Coordinates of C-alpha atoms (C1' of nucleotides) in Angstrom, one line a residue:
Chain A
M63 CA -32.4 18.3 -2.2
R64 CA -29.8 21.8 -1.7
P65 CA -28.1 23.0 0.9
S66 CA -30.6 25.8 1.2
S67 CA -31.7 26.1 5.0
G68 CA -30.0 25.1 7.7
D69 CA -26.9 23.2 6.6
Y70 CA -27.2 20.3 8.8
H71 CA -27.6 18.2 5.7
H72 CA -25.1 18.3 2.8
G73 CA -26.8 17.6 0.1
N74 CA -24.8 14.9 -1.6
L75 CA -22.0 14.1 1.0
R76 CA -21.4 10.5 -1.0
Q77 CA -20.2 12.3 -4.2
A78 CA -18.7 15.3 -2.0
L79 CA -16.4 12.5 -0.1
L80 CA -15.3 10.8 -3.1
D81 CA -13.9 14.5 -4.8
A82 CA -12.4 15.1 -1.5
A83 CA -10.9 11.9 -1.6
H84 CA -9.6 12.2 -4.7
E85 CA -8.0 15.6 -4.2
Q86 CA -6.5 14.1 -0.8
L87 CA -5.2 11.3 -2.5
C88 CA -3.3 13.3 -5.6
D89 CA -2.2 15.6 -3.0
A90 CA -0.7 13.6 -0.4
G91 CA -0.8 10.2 -1.4
I92 CA -2.6 6.9 -0.3
G93 CA -0.9 6.6 2.7
A94 CA -2.6 10.3 3.7
V95 CA -6.3 9.8 2.8
G96 CA -8.2 8.8 5.7
M97 CA -11.9 8.8 7.1
R98 CA -11.3 11.9 9.1
E99 CA -9.3 13.5 7.0
I100 CA -12.0 13.3 4.1
A101 CA -14.6 14.6 6.3
R102 CA -12.7 17.6 7.4
R103 CA -11.8 18.5 3.7
V104 CA -15.9 18.3 3.3
G105 CA -16.2 20.3 6.5
V106 CA -18.4 17.4 8.3
S107 CA -18.0 15.4 11.4
H108 CA -15.4 12.9 11.6
A109 CA -18.1 9.9 11.4
A110 CA -20.0 11.2 8.9
P111 CA -18.8 9.3 6.0
Y112 CA -20.2 6.2 7.8
R113 CA -23.5 7.1 6.8
H114 CA -22.9 6.2 3.0
Y115 CA -19.4 4.2 3.2
A116 CA -19.3 1.2 5.7
N117 CA -15.6 2.0 6.1
L118 CA -12.5 3.2 4.6
D119 CA -12.0 0.3 2.3
A120 CA -15.5 0.7 0.7
L121 CA -14.6 4.4 -0.2
L122 CA -11.2 3.7 -1.9
A123 CA -12.7 0.9 -3.7
D124 CA -15.1 3.3 -5.2
L125 CA -12.4 5.5 -5.8
A126 CA -10.2 2.9 -8.1
T127 CA -13.5 1.9 -9.4
S128 CA -13.9 5.6 -10.9
G129 CA -10.1 5.4 -12.0
F130 CA -10.9 2.0 -13.8
R131 CA -13.8 4.1 -15.8
E132 CA -11.5 6.8 -16.7
L133 CA -8.9 4.5 -18.1
E134 CA -11.3 2.9 -20.2
Q135 CA -12.7 6.2 -21.2
R136 CA -9.4 6.8 -22.4
F137 CA -9.7 3.8 -24.5
A138 CA -12.6 4.8 -26.1
H139 CA -11.4 8.0 -26.9
L140 CA -8.3 6.8 -28.5
P141 CA -8.2 8.1 -32.3
A142 CA -9.7 5.3 -34.4
I143 CA -6.1 3.6 -35.7
A144 CA -7.0 0.9 -38.2
E145 CA -4.0 -0.7 -38.8
P146 CA -3.7 -2.9 -35.8
E147 CA -0.2 -2.7 -34.9
A148 CA 0.0 0.8 -34.6
R149 CA -3.4 0.7 -32.7
F150 CA -1.7 -2.3 -30.3
T151 CA 1.0 0.4 -29.7
A152 CA -1.0 3.0 -29.3
M153 CA -2.6 1.5 -26.4
A154 CA 0.1 0.2 -24.4
A155 CA 1.0 4.1 -24.6
T156 CA -2.2 5.3 -23.0
Y157 CA -1.8 2.8 -20.4
V158 CA 1.6 4.3 -19.7
E159 CA 0.4 7.8 -20.0
F160 CA -2.6 7.2 -17.5
A161 CA -0.2 6.1 -14.7
S162 CA 2.1 8.8 -15.3
D163 CA -0.7 11.8 -15.4
R164 CA -2.4 10.2 -12.5
P165 CA 0.1 7.9 -10.3
Q166 CA -1.6 8.1 -7.0
L167 CA -5.1 7.3 -8.6
W168 CA -2.8 4.5 -10.4
R169 CA -1.5 3.3 -7.5
L170 CA -4.7 2.8 -5.7
M171 CA -6.0 0.9 -8.7
F172 CA -3.2 -1.7 -9.3
G173 CA -1.3 -1.5 -5.6
D174 CA -1.8 -3.5 -2.4
A175 CA -2.7 -0.5 -0.2
L176 CA -6.8 -1.7 -1.0
D177 CA -7.7 -4.9 -0.7
K178 CA -9.8 -5.6 -4.1
T179 CA -11.5 -8.7 -2.6
G180 CA -15.2 -7.9 -2.0
H181 CA -15.9 -5.5 -4.5
P182 CA -17.3 -6.8 -7.4
Q183 CA -17.8 -3.6 -9.5
L184 CA -14.1 -3.0 -8.8
L185 CA -13.6 -6.5 -10.6
E186 CA -16.2 -5.7 -13.0
V187 CA -14.6 -2.4 -14.6
S188 CA -11.3 -4.2 -14.3
Q189 CA -12.2 -6.8 -16.5
A190 CA -13.6 -4.6 -19.1
V191 CA -10.4 -2.9 -19.3
F192 CA -8.8 -6.1 -20.0
A193 CA -11.2 -7.3 -22.6
N194 CA -10.7 -4.0 -24.7
L195 CA -6.9 -5.1 -24.9
Q196 CA -7.8 -8.7 -25.8
E197 CA -9.9 -7.4 -28.8
T198 CA -7.1 -5.2 -30.2
L199 CA -4.8 -8.7 -29.8
L200 CA -7.5 -10.5 -31.7
A201 CA -7.5 -8.0 -34.7
L202 CA -3.9 -8.5 -35.0
G203 CA -4.6 -12.0 -36.3
V204 CA -3.7 -13.9 -33.3
A205 CA -5.7 -17.4 -32.5
A206 CA -8.7 -16.7 -30.4
P207 CA -8.5 -16.6 -27.3
A208 CA -5.2 -15.2 -27.6
I209 CA -5.1 -14.9 -23.8
N210 CA -1.6 -15.9 -23.3
E211 CA -0.7 -13.0 -25.6
A212 CA -2.8 -10.4 -24.3
L213 CA -1.8 -11.0 -20.7
A214 CA 2.0 -10.9 -21.8
A215 CA 1.2 -7.4 -23.6
W216 CA -0.4 -6.4 -20.3
A217 CA 2.3 -7.5 -18.2
M218 CA 4.7 -5.6 -20.1
A219 CA 2.7 -2.1 -20.2
H220 CA 1.9 -2.4 -16.2
G221 CA 5.4 -3.4 -15.6
V222 CA 6.4 -0.1 -17.7
A223 CA 4.4 1.8 -15.9
R224 CA 5.5 0.5 -12.3
L225 CA 8.9 0.9 -13.0
A226 CA 8.5 4.2 -13.9
L227 CA 6.2 5.3 -11.6
D228 CA 8.7 3.6 -8.6
R229 CA 11.0 5.9 -10.2
R230 CA 13.1 2.9 -10.7
L231 CA 13.9 4.2 -14.2
D232 CA 15.5 7.5 -12.9
A233 CA 17.4 5.4 -10.1
H234 CA 18.9 2.9 -12.7
L235 CA 19.5 5.5 -15.8
N236 CA 22.3 7.7 -16.1
L237 CA 20.9 8.8 -19.4
A238 CA 17.8 10.2 -20.3
M239 CA 14.7 7.9 -20.4
D240 CA 11.2 8.4 -19.9
A241 CA 8.5 5.7 -19.4
N242 CA 7.0 6.9 -22.9
T243 CA 10.0 5.9 -25.1
L244 CA 10.4 2.7 -23.1
V245 CA 6.8 1.6 -23.7
D246 CA 7.7 2.1 -27.3
T247 CA 10.4 0.2 -27.4
A248 CA 8.9 -2.5 -25.5
A249 CA 5.9 -2.4 -27.9
R250 CA 8.1 -3.0 -30.9
I251 CA 9.9 -6.0 -29.6
F252 CA 6.8 -7.6 -28.5
L253 CA 5.3 -7.0 -32.0
A254 CA 8.0 -8.1 -34.1
G255 CA 8.0 -11.6 -31.6
L256 CA 4.6 -12.1 -32.4
R257 CA 5.0 -11.8 -35.9
N258 CA 8.0 -13.8 -36.0
L259 CA 6.4 -16.8 -33.9
R260 CA 3.6 -17.2 -36.2
Chain B
M70 CA 26.5 -11.4 24.4
R71 CA 23.9 -14.1 25.6
P72 CA 20.4 -13.6 27.5
S73 CA 22.7 -15.6 30.3
S74 CA 21.5 -13.5 33.2
G75 CA 18.9 -11.6 34.2
D76 CA 17.1 -11.1 30.6
Y77 CA 16.8 -7.1 30.9
H78 CA 19.2 -7.1 27.8
H79 CA 18.2 -8.8 25.0
G80 CA 21.2 -10.1 23.5
N81 CA 20.8 -9.3 19.8
L82 CA 17.5 -7.6 19.5
R83 CA 18.1 -6.0 15.9
Q84 CA 18.4 -9.2 14.1
A85 CA 15.2 -10.6 16.2
L86 CA 13.2 -7.7 15.6
L87 CA 14.0 -8.5 11.5
D88 CA 13.1 -12.0 11.8
A89 CA 10.1 -11.1 13.9
A90 CA 8.9 -8.6 11.2
H91 CA 9.4 -10.7 8.6
E92 CA 7.5 -13.6 10.3
Q93 CA 4.7 -11.2 10.7
L94 CA 5.1 -9.9 7.4
C95 CA 4.8 -13.7 5.7
D96 CA 1.8 -14.5 8.4
A97 CA -0.3 -11.5 8.2
G98 CA 0.6 -9.3 5.3
I99 CA 1.9 -5.7 5.2
G100 CA -0.8 -4.0 7.1
A101 CA -0.6 -6.0 10.1
V102 CA 3.0 -5.2 10.3
G103 CA 3.7 -2.5 13.3
M104 CA 6.2 -1.4 15.7
R105 CA 3.8 -2.6 18.8
E106 CA 3.2 -5.8 17.4
I107 CA 6.7 -6.9 16.4
A108 CA 8.0 -5.7 19.5
R109 CA 5.2 -7.9 21.2
R110 CA 6.5 -11.2 19.1
V111 CA 10.0 -10.6 20.5
G112 CA 8.6 -10.4 24.5
V113 CA 9.9 -7.2 24.5
S114 CA 8.4 -3.8 25.7
H115 CA 6.5 -1.8 22.7
A116 CA 9.3 1.2 22.8
A117 CA 12.4 -1.3 22.7
P118 CA 12.7 -1.3 18.6
Y119 CA 13.6 2.5 18.6
R120 CA 16.6 2.1 20.2
H121 CA 17.9 -0.1 16.9
Y122 CA 15.7 1.7 14.4
A123 CA 14.4 5.1 13.9
N124 CA 11.0 4.3 13.1
L125 CA 8.9 1.7 11.5
D126 CA 10.2 2.4 7.8
A127 CA 13.7 2.2 8.6
L128 CA 12.9 -1.4 9.9
L129 CA 10.9 -2.2 6.8
A130 CA 13.6 -0.7 4.5
D131 CA 16.1 -3.5 6.0
L132 CA 13.6 -5.7 5.7
A133 CA 13.2 -5.0 1.7
T134 CA 16.9 -5.0 1.6
S135 CA 17.0 -8.5 3.0
G136 CA 14.9 -9.4 0.5
F137 CA 16.8 -7.9 -2.3
R138 CA 19.8 -9.7 -1.2
E139 CA 17.8 -13.2 -1.2
L140 CA 16.5 -12.3 -5.0
E141 CA 20.2 -11.8 -6.1
Q142 CA 21.3 -15.2 -4.4
R143 CA 18.9 -16.8 -6.2
F144 CA 20.1 -15.4 -9.7
A145 CA 23.6 -16.5 -8.1
H146 CA 22.6 -19.7 -7.8
L147 CA 20.8 -20.5 -11.0
P148 CA 22.1 -23.5 -12.6
A149 CA 25.0 -22.3 -15.1
I150 CA 23.3 -22.2 -18.4
A151 CA 25.6 -21.1 -21.0
E152 CA 23.2 -20.5 -23.9
P153 CA 22.2 -16.9 -23.7
E154 CA 18.5 -17.1 -24.7
A155 CA 17.7 -19.9 -22.4
R156 CA 19.5 -18.3 -19.5
F157 CA 17.2 -15.3 -20.1
T158 CA 14.1 -17.1 -19.9
A159 CA 15.5 -18.8 -16.7
M160 CA 16.1 -15.4 -15.2
A161 CA 12.8 -14.1 -16.0
A162 CA 10.9 -17.5 -14.5
T163 CA 13.3 -17.0 -11.6
Y164 CA 12.3 -13.3 -10.8
V165 CA 8.6 -14.4 -11.2
E166 CA 9.1 -17.6 -9.2
F167 CA 10.7 -15.5 -6.1
A168 CA 7.4 -13.3 -6.4
S169 CA 5.2 -16.3 -5.9
D170 CA 7.4 -17.9 -3.2
R171 CA 7.6 -15.2 -1.0
P172 CA 4.4 -12.7 -2.1
Q173 CA 4.7 -10.9 0.9
L174 CA 8.1 -9.8 0.8
W175 CA 7.7 -9.3 -2.4
R176 CA 4.8 -6.7 -2.3
L177 CA 7.0 -4.7 0.3
M178 CA 10.0 -4.5 -1.9
F179 CA 8.3 -3.4 -5.1
G180 CA 4.9 -2.3 -3.6
D181 CA 4.0 1.5 -2.1
A182 CA 3.8 0.7 1.3
L183 CA 7.1 1.5 2.1
D184 CA 8.7 4.8 0.6
K185 CA 11.9 3.6 -0.8
T186 CA 13.5 7.4 -0.9
G187 CA 16.2 7.9 1.6
H188 CA 17.3 4.4 2.1
P189 CA 20.6 4.4 0.5
Q190 CA 21.0 0.6 1.0
L191 CA 17.9 -0.4 -0.7
L192 CA 18.5 1.8 -3.3
E193 CA 22.2 -0.4 -3.7
V194 CA 20.7 -3.8 -3.7
S195 CA 17.8 -3.1 -5.9
Q196 CA 20.8 -1.7 -8.8
A197 CA 22.8 -4.9 -8.0
V198 CA 19.8 -6.8 -9.4
F199 CA 19.2 -4.8 -12.2
A200 CA 23.0 -5.1 -13.0
N201 CA 22.6 -8.8 -13.2
L202 CA 19.7 -8.6 -15.5
Q203 CA 21.4 -6.3 -17.8
E204 CA 24.8 -8.3 -18.5
T205 CA 22.6 -11.3 -19.1
L206 CA 20.9 -9.3 -22.3
L207 CA 24.6 -8.2 -23.2
A208 CA 25.4 -11.9 -23.6
L209 CA 22.3 -12.2 -26.0
G210 CA 24.3 -9.9 -28.4
V211 CA 22.5 -6.8 -27.8
A212 CA 24.5 -3.7 -28.4
A213 CA 25.9 -1.9 -25.4
P214 CA 24.4 -0.5 -23.3
A215 CA 21.1 -2.6 -23.6
I216 CA 19.5 -0.1 -21.3
N217 CA 16.2 -0.1 -23.5
E218 CA 16.0 -3.9 -23.9
A219 CA 16.9 -4.7 -20.4
L220 CA 14.2 -2.4 -19.2
A221 CA 11.6 -3.8 -21.3
A222 CA 12.6 -7.2 -20.2
W223 CA 12.4 -6.8 -16.8
A224 CA 9.4 -4.6 -17.3
M225 CA 7.8 -7.6 -18.7
A226 CA 8.9 -10.0 -15.8
H227 CA 8.0 -7.4 -13.3
G228 CA 4.4 -7.0 -14.6
V229 CA 3.6 -10.8 -14.9
A230 CA 4.6 -11.3 -11.2
R231 CA 2.7 -8.4 -10.5
L232 CA -0.5 -9.6 -12.4
A233 CA 0.0 -13.0 -10.8
L234 CA 0.2 -11.8 -7.3
D235 CA -2.9 -9.6 -7.9
R236 CA -4.8 -12.7 -8.8
R237 CA -5.8 -10.7 -11.8
L238 CA -4.9 -13.9 -13.6
D239 CA -7.5 -15.7 -11.8
A240 CA -9.9 -13.0 -12.3
H241 CA -9.5 -12.8 -16.3
L242 CA -9.3 -16.5 -16.9
N243 CA -11.4 -19.3 -17.0
L244 CA -8.9 -21.8 -18.4
A245 CA -6.2 -22.5 -15.9
M246 CA -2.9 -20.5 -16.6
D247 CA -0.6 -19.6 -13.9
A248 CA 2.4 -17.4 -13.7
N249 CA 4.9 -19.8 -14.9
T250 CA 3.8 -20.6 -18.5
L251 CA 2.9 -16.8 -18.6
V252 CA 6.3 -15.8 -18.0
D253 CA 7.4 -18.6 -20.4
T254 CA 5.2 -17.2 -23.7
A255 CA 6.1 -13.6 -22.8
A256 CA 10.1 -14.6 -22.5
R257 CA 9.3 -16.1 -25.9
I258 CA 7.6 -13.3 -27.5
F259 CA 10.3 -11.2 -26.2
L260 CA 13.5 -13.3 -27.3
A261 CA 11.6 -13.8 -30.8
G262 CA 11.4 -9.9 -31.2
L263 CA 14.7 -9.3 -30.1
R264 CA 16.0 -11.7 -32.9
N265 CA 13.8 -10.1 -35.6
L266 CA 14.9 -6.7 -34.6
R267 CA 18.3 -6.7 -35.4
Chain C
dA72 C1' 35.2 -1.1 41.9
dG73 C1' 33.0 2.6 39.5
dG74 C1' 31.0 5.2 36.3
dC75 C1' 29.5 5.8 31.6
dA76 C1' 27.3 4.4 27.4
dA77 C1' 24.1 1.2 25.5
dT78 C1' 20.1 -0.7 25.8
dG79 C1' 15.1 -2.1 27.8
dT80 C1' 10.6 0.2 30.3
dT81 C1' 7.1 2.8 31.5
dG82 C1' 3.8 6.3 30.6
dA83 C1' 2.3 9.9 28.1
dC84 C1' 0.1 12.2 23.7
dA85 C1' -1.8 13.0 19.3
dA86 C1' -4.1 10.5 15.6
dC87 C1' -6.7 6.9 13.5
dG88 C1' -10.9 3.8 12.5
dT89 C1' -15.1 2.5 14.0
dC90 C1' -19.0 2.0 17.0
dA91 C1' -23.2 3.7 19.4
dA92 C1' -26.6 7.1 21.4
dC93 C1' -28.6 11.5 20.4
dA94 C1' -29.9 15.5 17.1
dT95 C1' -32.0 17.5 13.0
dT96 C1' -34.1 17.4 8.9
dG97 C1' -36.5 16.2 4.6
dC98 C1' -40.7 13.7 3.1
dC99 C1' -45.0 10.9 2.7
dC100 C1' -49.0 9.7 4.3
dG101 C1' -53.5 10.3 6.9
Chain D
dC130 C1' -51.9 20.7 6.6
dG131 C1' -49.7 18.2 10.7
dG132 C1' -47.1 14.4 12.5
dG133 C1' -44.3 10.8 12.7
dC134 C1' -40.9 8.3 10.4
dA135 C1' -36.5 7.2 7.7
dA136 C1' -32.7 9.0 6.2
dT137 C1' -28.6 11.7 7.5
dG138 C1' -25.4 14.7 10.6
dT139 C1' -23.5 15.2 15.5
dT140 C1' -21.1 14.1 19.7
dG141 C1' -18.7 11.2 22.6
dA142 C1' -16.1 7.2 23.2
dC143 C1' -13.1 3.1 22.7
dG144 C1' -9.2 0.5 21.3
dT145 C1' -5.2 0.6 18.6
dT146 C1' -1.3 2.7 16.7
dG147 C1' 3.5 5.3 15.9
dT148 C1' 6.5 8.0 18.4
dC149 C1' 9.2 10.6 22.1
dA150 C1' 10.8 11.5 27.1
dA151 C1' 12.0 10.3 31.4
dC152 C1' 13.5 6.6 33.7
dA153 C1' 15.4 1.5 35.1
dT154 C1' 19.1 -1.7 34.1
dT155 C1' 23.1 -3.9 32.3
dG156 C1' 27.6 -4.7 30.5
dC157 C1' 32.1 -2.7 29.6
dC158 C1' 36.3 -0.1 30.2
dT159 C1' 39.5 2.3 32.9

DNA sequence: AGGCAATGTTGACAACGTCAACATTGCCCG
DNA sequence: CGGGCAATGTTGACGTTGTCAACATTGCCT
């Protein structure tokens, strides 16, 4: 199905909408992403998206889902580091790096602009990401199920990412410091604490 | 100035607007807070708020500022704990507790619904909160300026709060666990790490 | 007492999300 | 091969919102 003859039918609007929404998100932030604006970007009438998404939230949920998949990919393509502690640090760094590479997407995924309840796919992919982290923790020799520790680690990386995104680091620091060195410090403290406790 | 005679003039609308906005925020979440709704709640015409706030963002910024002041108060009224490590743990717990007591307010303060740039008061109060944490870290014997460690600690507490608020804990846990025990775990790991590193 | 600045009201505008009614197209089945 | 049906896109409408301008009302100061 192509836009060969008359371009009344688009071809595959759904993906085009997603792409346009993604561009708009990166360009202008979450507040600027609206049904009409997306339709405008694709060059289609303002109500056309409703043939593919029940409402704006559904579209945003789909966008967030693709974000989680990308994050998962980054974890998957992490260089194979055998040593567990180094791997843990690398994962935390990857997490923060993703947030700093795609700040708007990250905000959509973890912020409160989108109500996540009622989007099972979204829940599923986010759980997959967490499972990945938990496995690494297990390799550290933490006793199963290691839930506490895994969550604490996640919280740490998550907090670093958010503080960095909100520019609270810039605001509170005279000296130069970026999220990367901060997450390193935090990971080092965390690992030392784990060693010390068991 | 009271609403004694004809109630054309309200008395002190500014505070009434803030109160109404706060109620609406707690009742229905950040998405439901709008100029017209606030005015409706106070019983005043839809454009009246503009005599006191340039726009909705300005009002929300004021609300967030009051939130930071309340958080500051909680730190100030913390029971006097001399032992630095216990005090640190108590502060982290207080932080998370605030988030769980006033989730919507916390979202406003730390979420991305409100653009914080261009609100100097807001920046000021949030810096004051951070300074408080940094002092406690100093008492732990961390070398001045201890910026790295203070930020890492903040990130940890912040991450716990956010994961809890977003119900990601519920989503990922079969067993029962709340933010309180999690922040305890995280604080213990963090402190053990600090001891181990120096 | 009178006038001015502060404060509140009314009405308007553009933009938005969403729905219903209608138009157009591709595809499948006889 | 043709006709109809389901999928998809368009148009127009409704109610809502943030914000502004013009106007009304009030309290305070001289």
